[in-house]
Short mmCIF file of C-alpha atoms and ligand atoms in Angstrom, two decimals:
data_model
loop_
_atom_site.label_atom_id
_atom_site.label_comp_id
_atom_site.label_asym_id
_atom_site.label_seq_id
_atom_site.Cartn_x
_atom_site.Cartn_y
_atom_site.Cartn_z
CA UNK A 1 9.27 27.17 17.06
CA UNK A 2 9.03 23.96 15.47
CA UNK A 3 6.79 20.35 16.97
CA UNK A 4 7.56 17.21 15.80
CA UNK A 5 6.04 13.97 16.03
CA UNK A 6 7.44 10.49 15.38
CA UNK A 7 5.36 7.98 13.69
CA UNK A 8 4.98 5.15 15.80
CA UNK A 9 6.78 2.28 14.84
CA UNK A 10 4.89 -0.58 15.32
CA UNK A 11 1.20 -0.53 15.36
CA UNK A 12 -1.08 -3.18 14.00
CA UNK A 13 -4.27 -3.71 13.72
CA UNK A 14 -5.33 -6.95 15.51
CA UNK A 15 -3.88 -9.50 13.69
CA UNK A 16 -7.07 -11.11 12.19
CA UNK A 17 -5.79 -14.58 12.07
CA UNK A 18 -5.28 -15.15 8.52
CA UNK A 19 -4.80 -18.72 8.59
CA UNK A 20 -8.39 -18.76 9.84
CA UNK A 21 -9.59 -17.47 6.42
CA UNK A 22 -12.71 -19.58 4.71
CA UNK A 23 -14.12 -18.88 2.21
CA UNK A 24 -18.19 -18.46 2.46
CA UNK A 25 -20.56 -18.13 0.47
CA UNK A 26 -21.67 -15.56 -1.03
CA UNK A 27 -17.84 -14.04 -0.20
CA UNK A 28 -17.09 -10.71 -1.70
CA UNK A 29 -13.77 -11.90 -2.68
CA UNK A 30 -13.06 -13.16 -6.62
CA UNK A 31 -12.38 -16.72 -6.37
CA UNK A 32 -8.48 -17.32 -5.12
CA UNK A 33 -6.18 -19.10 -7.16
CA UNK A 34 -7.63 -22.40 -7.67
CA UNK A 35 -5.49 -23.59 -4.75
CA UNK A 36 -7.25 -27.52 -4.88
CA UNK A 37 -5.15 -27.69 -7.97
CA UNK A 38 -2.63 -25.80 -7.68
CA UNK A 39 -1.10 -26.34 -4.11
CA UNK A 40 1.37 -28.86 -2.95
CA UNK A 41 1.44 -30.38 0.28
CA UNK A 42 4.81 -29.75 2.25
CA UNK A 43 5.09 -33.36 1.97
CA UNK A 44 5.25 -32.60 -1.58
CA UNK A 45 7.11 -29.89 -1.92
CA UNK A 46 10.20 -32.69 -0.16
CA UNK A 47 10.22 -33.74 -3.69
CA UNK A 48 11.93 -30.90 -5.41
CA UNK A 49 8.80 -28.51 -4.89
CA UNK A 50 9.18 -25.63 -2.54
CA UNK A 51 10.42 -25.88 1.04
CA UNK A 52 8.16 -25.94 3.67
CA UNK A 53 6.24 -22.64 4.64
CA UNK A 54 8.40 -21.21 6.68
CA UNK A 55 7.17 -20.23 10.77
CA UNK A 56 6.21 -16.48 10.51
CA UNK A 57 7.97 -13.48 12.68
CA UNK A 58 4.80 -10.68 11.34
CA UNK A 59 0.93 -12.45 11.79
CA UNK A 60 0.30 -10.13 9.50
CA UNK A 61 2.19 -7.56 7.05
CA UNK A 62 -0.63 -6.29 5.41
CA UNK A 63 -1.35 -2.47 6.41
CA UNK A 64 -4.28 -0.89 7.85
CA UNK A 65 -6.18 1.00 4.83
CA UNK A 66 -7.43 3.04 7.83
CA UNK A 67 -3.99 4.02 9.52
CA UNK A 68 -3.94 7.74 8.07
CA UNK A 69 -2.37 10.55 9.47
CA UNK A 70 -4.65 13.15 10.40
CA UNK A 71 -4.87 15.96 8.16
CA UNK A 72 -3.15 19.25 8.40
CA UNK A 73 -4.49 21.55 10.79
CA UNK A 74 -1.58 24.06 10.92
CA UNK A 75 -0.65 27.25 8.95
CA UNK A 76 2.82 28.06 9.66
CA UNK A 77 5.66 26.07 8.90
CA UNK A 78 6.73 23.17 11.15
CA UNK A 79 9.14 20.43 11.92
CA UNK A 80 9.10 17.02 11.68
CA UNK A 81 11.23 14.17 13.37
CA UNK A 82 10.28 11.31 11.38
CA UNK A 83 11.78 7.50 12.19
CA UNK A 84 10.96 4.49 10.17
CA UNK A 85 12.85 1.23 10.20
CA UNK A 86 13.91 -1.16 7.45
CA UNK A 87 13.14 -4.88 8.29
CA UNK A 88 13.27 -8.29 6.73
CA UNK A 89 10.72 -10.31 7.91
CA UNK A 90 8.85 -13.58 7.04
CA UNK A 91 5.45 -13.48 6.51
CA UNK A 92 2.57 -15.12 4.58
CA UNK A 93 0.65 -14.25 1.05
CA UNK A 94 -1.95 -16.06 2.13
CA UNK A 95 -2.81 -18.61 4.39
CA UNK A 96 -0.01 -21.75 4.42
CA UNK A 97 2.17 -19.17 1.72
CA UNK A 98 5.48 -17.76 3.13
CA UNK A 99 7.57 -15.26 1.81
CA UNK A 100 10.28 -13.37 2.44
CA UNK A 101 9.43 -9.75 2.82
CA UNK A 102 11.35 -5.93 3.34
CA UNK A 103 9.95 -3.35 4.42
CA UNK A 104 9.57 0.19 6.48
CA UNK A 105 8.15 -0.70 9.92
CA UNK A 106 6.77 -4.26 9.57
CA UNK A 107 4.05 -3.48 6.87
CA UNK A 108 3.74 -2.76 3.54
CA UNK A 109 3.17 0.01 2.18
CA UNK A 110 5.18 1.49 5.02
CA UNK A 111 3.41 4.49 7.06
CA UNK A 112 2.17 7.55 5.12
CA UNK A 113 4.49 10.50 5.92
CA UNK A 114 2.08 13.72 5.73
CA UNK A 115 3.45 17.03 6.04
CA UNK A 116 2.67 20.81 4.65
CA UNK A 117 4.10 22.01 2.15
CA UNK A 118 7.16 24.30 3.65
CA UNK A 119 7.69 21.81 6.41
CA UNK A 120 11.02 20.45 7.00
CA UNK A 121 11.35 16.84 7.84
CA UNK A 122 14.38 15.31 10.24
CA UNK A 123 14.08 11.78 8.89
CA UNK A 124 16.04 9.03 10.84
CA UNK A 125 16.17 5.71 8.92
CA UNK A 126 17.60 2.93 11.07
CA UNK A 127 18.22 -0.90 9.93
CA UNK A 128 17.16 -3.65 12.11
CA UNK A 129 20.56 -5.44 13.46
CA UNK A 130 19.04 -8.89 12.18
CA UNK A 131 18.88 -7.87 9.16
CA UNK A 132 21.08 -9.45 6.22
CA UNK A 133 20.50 -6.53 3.35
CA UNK A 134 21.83 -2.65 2.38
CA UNK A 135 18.74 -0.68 2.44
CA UNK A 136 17.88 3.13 1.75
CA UNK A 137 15.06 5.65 0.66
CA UNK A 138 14.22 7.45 -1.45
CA UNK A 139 11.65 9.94 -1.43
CA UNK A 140 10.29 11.40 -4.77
CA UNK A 141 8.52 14.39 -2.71
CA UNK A 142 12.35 15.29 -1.85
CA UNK A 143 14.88 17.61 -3.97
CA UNK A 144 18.42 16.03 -3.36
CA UNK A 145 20.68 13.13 -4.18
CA UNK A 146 18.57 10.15 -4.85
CA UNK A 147 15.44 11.66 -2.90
CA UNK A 148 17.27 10.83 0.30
CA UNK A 149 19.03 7.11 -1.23
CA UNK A 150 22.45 8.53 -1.37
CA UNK A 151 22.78 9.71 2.25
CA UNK A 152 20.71 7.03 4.13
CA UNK A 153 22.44 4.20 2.63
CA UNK A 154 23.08 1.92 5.48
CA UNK A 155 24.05 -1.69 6.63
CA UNK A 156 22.49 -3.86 9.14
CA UNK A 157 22.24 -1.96 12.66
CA UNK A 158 22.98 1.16 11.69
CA UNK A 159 20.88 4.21 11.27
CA UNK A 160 21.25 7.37 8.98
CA UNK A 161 20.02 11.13 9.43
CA UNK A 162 18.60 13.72 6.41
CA UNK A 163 16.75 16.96 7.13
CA UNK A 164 15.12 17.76 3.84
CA UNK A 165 12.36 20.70 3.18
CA UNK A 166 8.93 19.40 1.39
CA UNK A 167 9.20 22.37 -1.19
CA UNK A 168 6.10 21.03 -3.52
CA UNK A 169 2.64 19.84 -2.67
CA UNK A 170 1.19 16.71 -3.96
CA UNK A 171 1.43 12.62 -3.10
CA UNK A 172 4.86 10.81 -3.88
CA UNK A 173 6.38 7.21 -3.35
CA UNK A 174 9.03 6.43 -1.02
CA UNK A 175 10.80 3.11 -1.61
CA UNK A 176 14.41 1.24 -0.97
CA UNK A 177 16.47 2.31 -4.09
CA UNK A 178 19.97 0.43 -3.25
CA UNK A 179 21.09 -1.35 -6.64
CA UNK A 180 18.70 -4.07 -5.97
CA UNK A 181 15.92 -1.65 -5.93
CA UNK A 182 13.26 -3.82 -8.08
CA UNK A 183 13.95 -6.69 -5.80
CA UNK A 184 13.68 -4.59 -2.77
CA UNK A 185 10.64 -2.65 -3.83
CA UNK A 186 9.32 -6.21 -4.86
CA UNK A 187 9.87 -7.61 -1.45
CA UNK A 188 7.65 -4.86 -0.10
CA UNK A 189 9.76 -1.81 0.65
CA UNK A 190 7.83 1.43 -0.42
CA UNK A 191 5.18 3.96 1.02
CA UNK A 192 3.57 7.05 0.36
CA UNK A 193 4.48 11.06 1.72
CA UNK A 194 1.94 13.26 1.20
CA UNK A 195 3.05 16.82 0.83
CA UNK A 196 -0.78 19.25 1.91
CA UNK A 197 -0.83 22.05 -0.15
CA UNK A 198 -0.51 25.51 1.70
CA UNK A 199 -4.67 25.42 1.57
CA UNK A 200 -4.84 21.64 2.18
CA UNK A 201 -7.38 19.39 1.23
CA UNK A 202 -11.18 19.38 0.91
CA UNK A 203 -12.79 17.71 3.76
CA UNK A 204 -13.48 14.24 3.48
CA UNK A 205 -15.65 11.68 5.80
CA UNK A 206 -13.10 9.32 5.97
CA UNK A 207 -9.23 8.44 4.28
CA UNK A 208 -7.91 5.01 2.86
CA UNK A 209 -4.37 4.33 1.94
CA UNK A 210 -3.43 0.94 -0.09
CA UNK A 211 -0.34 -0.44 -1.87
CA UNK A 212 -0.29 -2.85 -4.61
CA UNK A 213 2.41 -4.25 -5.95
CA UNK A 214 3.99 -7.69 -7.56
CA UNK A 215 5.99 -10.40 -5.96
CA UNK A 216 7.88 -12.88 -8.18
CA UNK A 217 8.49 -15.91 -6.86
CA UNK A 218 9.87 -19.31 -7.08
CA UNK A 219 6.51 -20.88 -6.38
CA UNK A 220 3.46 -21.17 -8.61
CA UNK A 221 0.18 -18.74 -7.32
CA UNK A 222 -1.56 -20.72 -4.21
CA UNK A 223 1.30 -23.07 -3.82
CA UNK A 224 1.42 -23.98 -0.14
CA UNK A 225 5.18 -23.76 1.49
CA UNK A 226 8.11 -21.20 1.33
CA UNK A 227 8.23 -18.75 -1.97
CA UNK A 228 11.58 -17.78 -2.67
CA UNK A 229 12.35 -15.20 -4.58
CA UNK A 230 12.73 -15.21 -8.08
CA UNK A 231 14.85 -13.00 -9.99
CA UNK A 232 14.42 -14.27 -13.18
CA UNK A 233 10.52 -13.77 -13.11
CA UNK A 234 10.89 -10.29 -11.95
CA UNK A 235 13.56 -9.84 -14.83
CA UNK A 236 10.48 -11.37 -17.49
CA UNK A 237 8.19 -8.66 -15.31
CA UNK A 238 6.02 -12.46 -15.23
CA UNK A 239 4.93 -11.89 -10.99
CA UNK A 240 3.15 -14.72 -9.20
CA UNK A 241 1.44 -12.17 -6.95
CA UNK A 242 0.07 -9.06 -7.88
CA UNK A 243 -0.83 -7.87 -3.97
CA UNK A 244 -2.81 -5.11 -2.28
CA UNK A 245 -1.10 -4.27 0.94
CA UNK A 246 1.19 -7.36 0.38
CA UNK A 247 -1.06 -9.97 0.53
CA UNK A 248 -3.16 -11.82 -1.99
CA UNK A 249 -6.85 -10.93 -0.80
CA UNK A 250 -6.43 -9.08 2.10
CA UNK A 251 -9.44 -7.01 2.55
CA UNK A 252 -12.36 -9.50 1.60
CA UNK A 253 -14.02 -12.18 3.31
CA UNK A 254 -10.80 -14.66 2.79
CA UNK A 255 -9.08 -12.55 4.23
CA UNK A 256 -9.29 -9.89 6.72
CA UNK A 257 -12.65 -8.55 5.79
CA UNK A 258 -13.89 -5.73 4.08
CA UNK A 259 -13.17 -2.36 5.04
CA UNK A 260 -16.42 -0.59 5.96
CA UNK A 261 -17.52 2.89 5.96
CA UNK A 262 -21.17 4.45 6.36
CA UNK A 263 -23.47 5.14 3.47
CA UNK A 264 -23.03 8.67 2.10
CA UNK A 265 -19.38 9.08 3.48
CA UNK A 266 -17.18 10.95 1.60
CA UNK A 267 -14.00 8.89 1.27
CA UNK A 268 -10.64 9.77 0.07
CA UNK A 269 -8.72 6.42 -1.56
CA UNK A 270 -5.01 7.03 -1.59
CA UNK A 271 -3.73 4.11 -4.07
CA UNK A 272 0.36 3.95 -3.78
CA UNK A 273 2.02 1.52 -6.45
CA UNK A 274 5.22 0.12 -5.89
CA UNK A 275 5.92 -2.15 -8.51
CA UNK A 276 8.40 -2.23 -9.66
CA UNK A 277 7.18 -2.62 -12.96
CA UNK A 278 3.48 -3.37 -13.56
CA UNK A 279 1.27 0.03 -14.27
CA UNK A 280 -2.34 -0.74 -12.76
CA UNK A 281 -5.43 0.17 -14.50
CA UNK A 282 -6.73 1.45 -11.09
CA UNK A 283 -10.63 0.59 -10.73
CA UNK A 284 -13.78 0.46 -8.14
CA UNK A 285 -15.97 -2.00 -9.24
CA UNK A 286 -19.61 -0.61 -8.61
CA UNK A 287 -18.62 2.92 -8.28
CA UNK A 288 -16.54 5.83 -9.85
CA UNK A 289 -13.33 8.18 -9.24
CA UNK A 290 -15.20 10.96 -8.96
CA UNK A 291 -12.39 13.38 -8.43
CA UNK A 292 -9.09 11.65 -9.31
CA UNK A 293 -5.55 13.59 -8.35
CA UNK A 294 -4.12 11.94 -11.34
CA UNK A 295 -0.07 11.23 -10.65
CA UNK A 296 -0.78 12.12 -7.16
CA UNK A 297 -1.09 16.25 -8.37
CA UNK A 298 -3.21 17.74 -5.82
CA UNK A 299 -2.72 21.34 -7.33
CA UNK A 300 -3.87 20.90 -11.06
CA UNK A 301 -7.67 20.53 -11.53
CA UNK A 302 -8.60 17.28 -10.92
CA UNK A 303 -10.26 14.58 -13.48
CA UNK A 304 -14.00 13.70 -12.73
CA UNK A 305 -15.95 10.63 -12.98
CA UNK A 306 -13.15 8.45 -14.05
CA UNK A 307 -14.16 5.06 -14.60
CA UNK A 308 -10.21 3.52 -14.22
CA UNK A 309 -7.44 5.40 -14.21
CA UNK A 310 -3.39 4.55 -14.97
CA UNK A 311 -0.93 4.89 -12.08
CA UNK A 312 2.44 4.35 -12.86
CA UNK A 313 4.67 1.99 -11.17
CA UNK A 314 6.55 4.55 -8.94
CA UNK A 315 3.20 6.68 -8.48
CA UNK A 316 0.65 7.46 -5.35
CA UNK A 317 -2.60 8.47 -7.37
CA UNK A 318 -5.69 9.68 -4.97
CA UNK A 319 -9.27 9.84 -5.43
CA UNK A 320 -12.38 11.12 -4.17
CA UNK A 321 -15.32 8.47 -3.98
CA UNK A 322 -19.55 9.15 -3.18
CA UNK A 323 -21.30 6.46 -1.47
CA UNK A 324 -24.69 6.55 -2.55
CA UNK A 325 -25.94 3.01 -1.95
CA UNK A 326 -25.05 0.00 0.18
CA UNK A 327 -22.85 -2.82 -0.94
CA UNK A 328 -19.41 -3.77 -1.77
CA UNK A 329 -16.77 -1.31 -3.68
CA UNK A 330 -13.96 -3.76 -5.15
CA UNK A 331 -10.93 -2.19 -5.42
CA UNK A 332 -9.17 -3.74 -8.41
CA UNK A 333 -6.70 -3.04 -11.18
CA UNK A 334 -8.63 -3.74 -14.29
CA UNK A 335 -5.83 -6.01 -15.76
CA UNK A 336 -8.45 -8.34 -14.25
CA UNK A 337 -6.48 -11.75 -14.88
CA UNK A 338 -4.56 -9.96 -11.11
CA UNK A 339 -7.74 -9.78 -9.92
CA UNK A 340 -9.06 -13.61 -10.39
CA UNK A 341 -5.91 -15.46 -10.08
CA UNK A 342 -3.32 -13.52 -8.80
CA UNK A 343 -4.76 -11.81 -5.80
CA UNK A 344 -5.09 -7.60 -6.27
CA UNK A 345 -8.42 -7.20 -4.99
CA UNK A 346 -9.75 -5.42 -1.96
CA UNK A 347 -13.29 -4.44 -0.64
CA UNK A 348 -14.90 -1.58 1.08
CA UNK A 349 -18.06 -2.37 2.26
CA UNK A 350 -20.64 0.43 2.49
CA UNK A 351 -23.43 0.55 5.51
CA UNK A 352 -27.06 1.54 5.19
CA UNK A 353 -30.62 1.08 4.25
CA UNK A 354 -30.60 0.54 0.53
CA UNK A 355 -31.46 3.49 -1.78
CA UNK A 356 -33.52 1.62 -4.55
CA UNK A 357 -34.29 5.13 -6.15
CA UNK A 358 -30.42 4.70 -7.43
CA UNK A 359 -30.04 0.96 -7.60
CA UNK A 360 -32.61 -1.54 -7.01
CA UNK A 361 -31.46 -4.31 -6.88
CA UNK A 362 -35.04 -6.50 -6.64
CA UNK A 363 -37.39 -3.54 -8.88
CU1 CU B 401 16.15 -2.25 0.70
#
């Protein structure tokens, strides 16, 4: 007997109109890139400076932190019939800041695959006709040839089959690995397959799932127009982004907003880095990992009350957060110079009366 479900292949969140972002006072976000001097008009950019931003086919390519799978709720073996699709698409950084991206399914990180451990997994990988580019994946929660790379190598318009079994438990990458890979992977193209454990997980209020990653590019940080990409900067591992969710700022109040969750939740952070080649010094500001699945292990004993952790380019790492008190959680890599001026920040707001018996903030 064996069910399957597809992951759906294009579902957004409302795009939230990021050229509308302002910046407010009293914003949770770090200051952007001082974009008064750093930016070039368009008319600018006519003089040797970048091209013009370029009109946008995604309104948005950052993921939803909140699109999850649900957890495991079966106990016997099952099948999967899994389809993502690589795309290249132009989309914006941030507001007036074009780029162009790949990716699985329009978003970056792509979709989180979640399966039990035993499952099998029918994975169809199909390449959008328009695009220009090889792609592939490869899966690191997969024994075989390249994780997957060497079978589902395919050219524009075509598509490519692999049934592989998910033999060991724990959260892996997934990522383009054609000879380009760093540029690829750069460009957006990786996600995250978790692999449940026979006993699965403990239970959790709620589940996030980011991506950071770098994007080197032929523009400076905040420069208004078209980025190319640069692959000379990504050679000197010197990125003009570092991103969460593929945009510079996503989740604060320049960007999308905060991601919110209810005082005393329970919350499960699933943190996927991409790269290619920048480790982040994973951090919440204002908080704690208070379980951490270091290297994405979900089997070993976890860590506790880590204060910021290492994941590895080429790494999903997960944690376990309390929410005690009210008030922003910034989601940083504590390289902080990404934080202030090169956009890898995100916030999760938490709801509630304040708890001034663990932080007061006016004793
Ligand atoms: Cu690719």
């Amino acid at each position: 007997m064996s069910q399957s479900h597809s992951i759906p292949r294009r579902t957004f969140m409302k795009a939230a109109g990021a050229g509308a972002a302002v910046l407010t006072a009293g914003c949770l976000g770090a200051p952007r890139a001082d974009a008064g001097a750093q930016a070039q008009t368009t008319t600018e950019a006519a003089d040797g400076g970048l091209d013009p931003a370029k009109s946008v086919d995604l309104d948005r390519i950052a993921a939803d932190p909140t699109d999850v799978p649900d957890p495991v709720d079966w106990t016997e073996p099952r099948h999967h019939e899994i389809e993502l699709e690589t795309t290249e698409r132009v989309a914006e950084i941030e507001p007036g800041v074009t780029f162009d991206y790949m990716t699985f399914n329009d978003r970056v990180p792509g979709p989180m695959v979640r399966v039990r451990r035993g499952d099998t997994v029918t994975l169809r990988l199909t390449s959008d006709e328009g695009n220009s580019l090889p792609h592939n994946i490869d899966f690191h929660a997969v024994y075989g040839p390249g994780g997957g790379a060497d079978d589902t190598t395919i050219a524009p318009g075509e598509s490519a089959e692999i049934q592989f079994k998910a033999t060991y438990p724990g959260v892996f990458i997934y990522h383009c690995a054609v000879p380009n890979m760093d540029h690829h992977i750069s460009a957006g193209m990786f996600g995250a397959i978790l692999v449940e454990p026979e006993d699965g997980l403990p239970e959790v209020d709620r589940e996030l799932y980011f991506g950071q990653h770098e994007l080197y590019t032929t523009g400076d940080t905040g420069e208004k127009g078209h980025h190319a990409f640069d692959m000379d900067a990504m050679a000197a591992e010197e990125p003009t982004y570092v991103c969460l969710n593929g945009e510079a700022y996503a989740f604060t109040g320049d960007g999308y907003g905060p991601v919110t969750v209810q005082k005393g939740e329970r919350v499960r952070i699933f943190h996927s880095v991409g790269g290619p080649n920048l480790m982040s010094s994973w951090h919440g500001i204002g908080n704690v990992w208070e379980t951490f699945y270091r290297d994405g292990d979900l089997v070993s004993d976890p860590d506790r009350y880590v204060e910021t952790a290492p994941v590895a380019p080429g790494t999903v790492a997960a944690a376990e957060i309390d929410t005690p008190v009210p008030g922003p959680i910034k989601l940083v890599d504590h390289a902080l110079s990404r934080v202030a001026r090169k956009g890898m920040l995100g916030v999760i707001q938490v709801e509630g009366e304040e708890e001034p018996e663990i932080f007061n903030p006016d004793p």
